[in-house]
DNA sequence: AAAAGAGGCAACCGCCCTGTA
DNA sequence: ATACAGGGCGGTTGCCTCTTT
């Protein structure tokens, strides 16, 4: 769906056009890339005839024009994948999008805020603001942001078996306590809440007994 | 039928990381 | 070791469309 914003937003700013892209601009960008390929985003505007910033070029291509991008609505499976990886990675949209062929980080981010955020909270009773369960010693998630442990991130794969196999040994060979060491580095919930999430995801989508035993 | 509000999403902004000179 | 440029990323904005009143 091509939606154009108002002419107001197309005002020139510092000589560079901003706002929505016209069909003509899209066509020019597609033609240029198909002919010369992507070689330097910041220099391309000088040669392609469009007065936009290189960043704007890149964004338009990566989020909209690239042929591999899927334009249809998200499937339930994709929704589940997003919820699943968001519980692990937090707001690392590009990392989540990399698990969804044809989807961009912007797509995933918008879809999360529009549809999945509320669903995830309702469905799994997760709350962005965490309250203490027992006492001050409870493992608390302070910020639901991108504070994912690099080692953990590196072992997360699209395949759940591989993922689970990495729980006790990271890619660096480090022994890891899955239940304590990583879930409290940026995911939107307490350890207990995220265990609950995993439990339910496993129940719905996988062989419950197998994964339940492996994880908990 | 018109107005108001909500939702959806494209696009921008600014920060950060990485590579190079 | 440092500075700079390019690119990537997450947060946010603002316009358009749809729905409700």
XYZ file of C-alpha atoms in Angstrom, chain A:
216
model
C 0.000 0.000 0.000
C 1.496 3.265 -1.102
C 0.438 6.117 1.113
C 1.504 9.659 0.462
C 1.776 12.295 3.098
C 0.697 15.868 2.663
C 2.633 18.355 0.575
C 3.374 20.205 3.797
C 5.857 17.550 4.809
C 7.568 17.767 1.458
C 9.030 21.151 2.175
C 12.697 21.497 1.442
C 14.969 21.531 4.434
C 18.515 22.618 3.838
C 18.190 21.861 0.172
C 17.244 18.267 0.806
C 13.745 17.044 0.231
C 12.000 15.362 3.121
C 8.716 13.664 3.637
C 6.987 10.981 1.680
C 8.443 9.468 -1.431
C 6.592 9.859 -4.716
C 6.206 7.055 -7.228
C 8.651 8.874 -9.485
C 11.282 9.038 -6.765
C 10.791 5.383 -5.968
C 11.204 4.512 -9.606
C 14.336 6.603 -9.895
C 15.862 4.927 -6.866
C 14.946 1.451 -8.070
C 16.324 2.193 -11.504
C 19.538 3.570 -10.119
C 20.170 0.633 -7.817
C 19.235 -1.928 -10.416
C 21.716 -0.337 -12.779
C 24.594 0.615 -10.502
C 23.886 -1.397 -7.362
C 24.369 0.028 -3.874
C 27.844 1.469 -3.567
C 27.684 4.435 -1.197
C 24.434 5.678 0.296
C 25.686 9.171 1.014
C 27.130 9.667 -2.463
C 24.292 8.123 -4.404
C 22.061 11.213 -4.235
C 24.660 13.199 -6.155
C 24.521 10.794 -9.050
C 20.943 9.614 -9.067
C 19.260 12.971 -9.438
C 17.265 12.974 -6.217
C 17.841 15.652 -3.609
C 17.478 13.552 -0.516
C 19.940 12.501 2.130
C 21.781 9.246 1.840
C 20.102 8.102 4.986
C 16.732 8.726 3.433
C 17.819 6.669 0.428
C 18.902 3.811 2.572
C 15.779 3.885 4.710
C 13.450 3.917 1.735
C 15.254 1.068 0.067
C 15.704 -1.090 3.155
C 12.215 -0.600 4.538
C 10.101 -0.416 1.441
C 11.619 -0.873 -1.987
C 13.907 -3.838 -1.558
C 12.410 -6.691 -3.612
C 12.718 -9.223 -0.811
C 10.436 -7.282 1.510
C 7.095 -8.877 2.266
C 4.129 -6.549 2.016
C 1.424 -8.848 3.321
C 0.191 -8.861 6.876
C 1.943 -10.758 9.658
C 0.949 -14.371 10.147
C 0.246 -15.908 13.535
C 3.524 -17.794 13.288
C 5.388 -14.549 12.716
C 3.563 -12.973 15.643
C 4.652 -15.821 17.873
C 8.232 -15.542 16.688
C 8.271 -11.827 17.439
C 6.838 -12.335 20.905
C 9.241 -15.169 21.500
C 12.356 -13.281 20.539
C 11.216 -10.049 22.127
C 11.048 -11.907 25.423
C 14.698 -12.788 24.892
C 16.185 -9.836 23.046
C 14.043 -6.947 24.186
C 13.650 -4.046 21.771
C 16.373 -5.209 19.438
C 14.173 -4.986 16.397
C 16.820 -5.656 13.798
C 17.849 -8.826 15.594
C 14.232 -9.940 15.779
C 13.615 -9.010 12.155
C 16.578 -11.085 11.084
C 14.589 -14.128 12.189
C 11.724 -13.159 9.909
C 12.666 -13.293 6.224
C 11.184 -10.384 4.315
C 10.402 -8.326 7.379
C 12.267 -5.178 8.359
C 13.103 -3.858 11.766
C 10.680 -1.006 11.159
C 7.930 -3.469 10.264
C 8.547 -5.513 13.350
C 8.761 -2.471 15.574
C 5.529 -0.988 14.253
C 3.728 -4.315 14.417
C 4.847 -4.840 17.968
C 3.595 -1.475 19.142
C 0.362 -1.715 17.160
C -0.640 -5.308 17.828
C 1.663 -7.509 19.819
C 2.618 -5.431 22.808
C -0.844 -5.505 24.277
C -1.394 -9.084 23.217
C 1.795 -10.242 24.885
C 0.917 -8.432 28.065
C -2.656 -9.714 28.094
C -1.808 -13.218 27.070
C 1.098 -13.815 29.356
C 0.258 -11.293 31.996
C 3.569 -9.569 31.507
C 3.894 -6.024 32.690
C 6.419 -3.472 31.529
C 6.710 -2.118 35.029
C 7.745 -4.944 37.264
C 6.638 -5.240 40.830
C 8.467 -7.247 43.450
C 7.205 -10.730 44.128
C 8.653 -11.620 47.473
C 11.251 -9.300 48.778
C 14.122 -7.115 47.687
C 16.179 -10.105 46.680
C 13.899 -11.019 43.811
C 15.605 -10.750 40.453
C 14.156 -7.647 38.911
C 14.222 -6.397 35.356
C 15.029 -2.715 35.508
C 14.709 -1.621 31.909
C 12.939 -3.459 29.109
C 15.531 -2.327 26.640
C 18.365 -3.685 24.601
C 20.702 -4.744 27.318
C 21.137 -8.246 26.087
C 24.216 -10.103 27.044
C 26.371 -10.457 23.959
C 27.181 -14.054 24.655
C 23.545 -14.917 24.996
C 22.622 -13.035 21.878
C 25.211 -14.865 19.879
C 23.741 -18.207 20.814
C 20.132 -17.335 20.031
C 19.147 -18.909 16.757
C 15.908 -19.305 14.830
C 15.883 -22.937 15.789
C 14.541 -23.642 19.241
C 16.589 -26.798 19.683
C 19.788 -24.940 19.001
C 18.675 -22.190 21.297
C 17.979 -24.509 24.162
C 21.212 -26.321 23.616
C 23.019 -23.024 24.155
C 21.424 -22.373 27.464
C 24.068 -24.032 29.514
C 27.036 -23.391 27.258
C 27.441 -20.188 25.283
C 29.301 -19.806 22.027
C 32.351 -18.822 24.006
C 32.229 -22.014 25.993
C 31.155 -20.241 29.134
C 28.910 -22.136 31.469
C 25.701 -20.212 31.974
C 22.756 -20.465 34.319
C 19.910 -19.686 31.965
C 17.411 -19.007 34.709
C 19.390 -16.335 36.436
C 22.227 -15.037 34.337
C 20.447 -13.703 31.307
C 16.798 -13.124 31.760
C 17.511 -10.241 34.020
C 19.508 -8.266 31.503
C 16.777 -6.453 29.700
C 13.730 -8.589 29.085
C 10.317 -7.196 30.010
C 9.530 -9.265 33.050
C 10.821 -11.017 36.106
C 12.460 -14.377 35.845
C 9.274 -16.014 37.039
C 7.177 -14.189 34.502
C 9.456 -15.102 31.671
C 9.542 -18.700 32.789
C 5.768 -18.574 32.640
C 5.980 -17.169 29.122
C 8.296 -19.921 28.025
C 6.078 -22.502 29.587
C 3.083 -21.277 27.653
C 4.937 -20.879 24.367
C 6.227 -24.392 24.672
C 2.780 -25.680 25.518
C 1.225 -24.109 22.476
C 3.785 -24.528 19.792
C 6.094 -27.354 20.679
C 6.414 -30.657 22.359
C 5.630 -29.454 25.817
C 7.174 -32.158 27.906
C 10.457 -32.089 26.068
C 10.987 -28.342 26.308
C 9.572 -27.943 29.745
C 12.064 -30.428 31.065
C 14.911 -28.856 29.150
C 14.181 -25.309 30.198
C 13.028 -25.718 33.748
